[in-house]
């Protein structure tokens, strides 16, 4: 069918929908179309048709053309608040109209006094296959063509695509929860087919994990599968194989004390005869604080289930989203880089079209905007929490946070914060939302303790960025810590000590005072080269994760970049970055370093960093799967582009390319072949080539890798999890996952011994930022520490107080200890002498 024209209902300035100051319209949540900023008061019919509806508040009218196209004319933004004042209707639902007939009149002056804006959206809400805005951003007169619409073709006019049907009885020991639902969506994504699943008359699109979860399927249910489209048969074949294979789900197991969930429930609270209580958690940010506890209780805000009408709730949600968007946009320009990055991530969630559409669906079903938004965000958060990757589960906190923020605006609820905040206060909470921590000002609290959470959550990242001592995963026993109790937060030793004795208080205060003096002295010497007390050169570099971090790191004393995590260029986008885009970022960092060494790690995708344009099949053990250099070699086109960009960087100082997750010489040779090609194509000079020592295999075979590399850097986070066979994303194991375990130290010592002839031997994992590890690492042969930018001055100060003989002696003793606790006690005793 040919296009029909929709004419301007009044004179004014024609503009695209995205220019309207309302999220619901600008994001296309209501539908496609355009908008006019009106200059006349008469609203006229834009085509021949029928009036479908006139809003009770008379500010909007919906019409249906003779061709079946439905159009909403919405006069102004937030004009629903006028409750009809200033509007006069000239038609009613069911009336027949012709182009140019008078529909409404509006007192523009009156409306302008209250409405947020008079710009008036014209939205195609149904019956259209395609909508085009004709010549946006121009003056139009009433009756001018403004939209070209191709009406929906009747089914009888179409070539009918057969629907393929299958039935299968599913084995669902845990029901169709988030994980199997996500697997169904993932396996069908590559096929050109629309697939649905039905159970007892309830039907859901197989493209939506949330919809599948709502089927509430249980073990043994008969699933009715249907598909239409070019690849309908192939899609159902793949789906049948997945379902008949049990959806990769295991049967329920009896929980035993050794299971992770049971382990997490074991009490970590100990009490002594002198009245002290000690809780053990996981360090999110190191440090020490002494003060009174203040409890933050996050109560659920009551929201009405039923709405006051679709238009009213639509407008309310749009307004609330605009308020939060403005707040987040301001946050992206203020505070620490990590704060800005988290605000940016929340902005991305706020603009997620799937979330917005789901909320609109609830509103159209008669729900209030607050209820609709809360239901949508809670369902999405549950989906994330159901995934097997704990890091993804922690992202559910961001969805919960966003839900609270928007609902607070919709209901007028005040932000939930703790009272009696002040310097030295130790904030305790069952959980904490990122926005609650971002809202705190420097000096408002002295430390943070959370019953839930994990070391990679946004709250943990923020605490580290703010320099706040913080413990997470303290467990339900934290509920027993009463507000107002005197406490010592010793995040370095993973302990919260309640009701400390006078002697322990004095000791903690002395440590706090000494730490404050040390920080001041360290900062004064931060920009000077680092040597031990007996003159051994130890370079202290910075780990960087973004262009914006480079210049501040140099100002803070970084002697180079020992690890650039290039993933920031590849994540959260539909297509990979091109060579020139990568080059611009790498060159900017090299320029900021001003001749200092620059080590760029190639893309470390997979595992906890999935890429939309590089899909991988579900993995039972993502940490052992297609990640690191393996993912790069699986997509040599991406790796070659990155190598070309790296080779084109021009810098005064040395540039190195570092390969992640190396396990064999063969992997290096494959990358070297691509590097040779990149050098030939770009005509560049050969950079240094190094590897991260993250696998035990690499640590004990460094001598076999030597002919192919120039340097090594220990990735202690992954090396620790692989050496100890403990998932570093599992909160139940986090307290035991310590890089100072003698097994890890022995692997580092072996790698350093075998690599003694290399240009340098470094550590770029979290261990390098741990003051307790510095002496041991130097004693094992490490001469470069790449640390978090905020820890540069402190680590330099620690190194300056060491001598090489003492470091060697300490390392030798550490290798003979029976666990990381003993190693840390050894280090503590050494530092007291």
mmCIF file of N, CA and C in Angstrom, residues 164 166 193 227 229-238:
data_model
loop_
_atom_site.group_PDB
_atom_site.id
_atom_site.type_symbol
_atom_site.label_atom_id
_atom_site.label_comp_id
_atom_site.label_asym_id
_atom_site.label_seq_id
_atom_site.Cartn_x
_atom_site.Cartn_y
_atom_site.Cartn_z
ATOM 1 N N UNK A 164 5.501 -22.842 12.155
ATOM 2 C CA UNK A 164 5.978 -24.171 12.500
ATOM 3 C C UNK A 164 5.665 -24.428 13.965
ATOM 4 N N UNK A 166 5.856 -27.161 17.386
ATOM 5 C CA UNK A 166 6.457 -28.334 18.034
ATOM 6 C C UNK A 166 5.930 -28.397 19.473
ATOM 7 N N UNK A 193 13.632 -15.464 12.779
ATOM 8 C CA UNK A 193 12.373 -16.128 13.108
ATOM 9 C C UNK A 193 11.789 -15.505 14.363
ATOM 10 N N UNK A 227 6.915 -21.007 15.662
ATOM 11 C CA UNK A 227 7.857 -20.080 15.045
ATOM 12 C C UNK A 227 7.393 -19.751 13.639
ATOM 13 N N UNK A 229 8.769 -17.291 10.089
ATOM 14 C CA UNK A 229 9.906 -16.572 9.546
ATOM 15 C C UNK A 229 10.747 -17.464 8.669
ATOM 16 N N UNK A 230 11.742 -16.868 8.045
ATOM 17 C CA UNK A 230 12.574 -17.569 7.074
ATOM 18 C C UNK A 230 13.271 -18.769 7.696
ATOM 19 N N UNK A 231 13.741 -18.618 8.931
ATOM 20 C CA UNK A 231 14.499 -19.692 9.584
ATOM 21 C C UNK A 231 13.728 -20.300 10.742
ATOM 22 N N UNK A 232 12.403 -20.417 10.588
ATOM 23 C CA UNK A 232 11.571 -20.935 11.666
ATOM 24 C C UNK A 232 11.968 -22.350 12.045
ATOM 25 N N UNK A 233 12.150 -23.237 11.029
ATOM 26 C CA UNK A 233 12.518 -24.621 11.322
ATOM 27 C C UNK A 233 13.842 -24.716 12.055
ATOM 28 N N UNK A 234 14.848 -23.965 11.562
ATOM 29 C CA UNK A 234 16.166 -24.024 12.183
ATOM 30 C C UNK A 234 16.121 -23.504 13.624
ATOM 31 N N UNK A 235 15.309 -22.466 13.834
ATOM 32 C CA UNK A 235 15.202 -21.912 15.183
ATOM 33 C C UNK A 235 14.603 -22.927 16.151
ATOM 34 N N UNK A 236 13.537 -23.601 15.709
ATOM 35 C CA UNK A 236 12.916 -24.583 16.588
ATOM 36 C C UNK A 236 13.791 -25.806 16.784
ATOM 37 N N UNK A 237 14.563 -26.173 15.760
ATOM 38 C CA UNK A 237 15.510 -27.283 15.930
ATOM 39 C C UNK A 237 16.497 -26.965 17.055
ATOM 40 N N UNK A 238 17.051 -25.755 17.013
ATOM 41 C CA UNK A 238 18.020 -25.356 18.042
ATOM 42 C C UNK A 238 17.364 -25.302 19.411
#
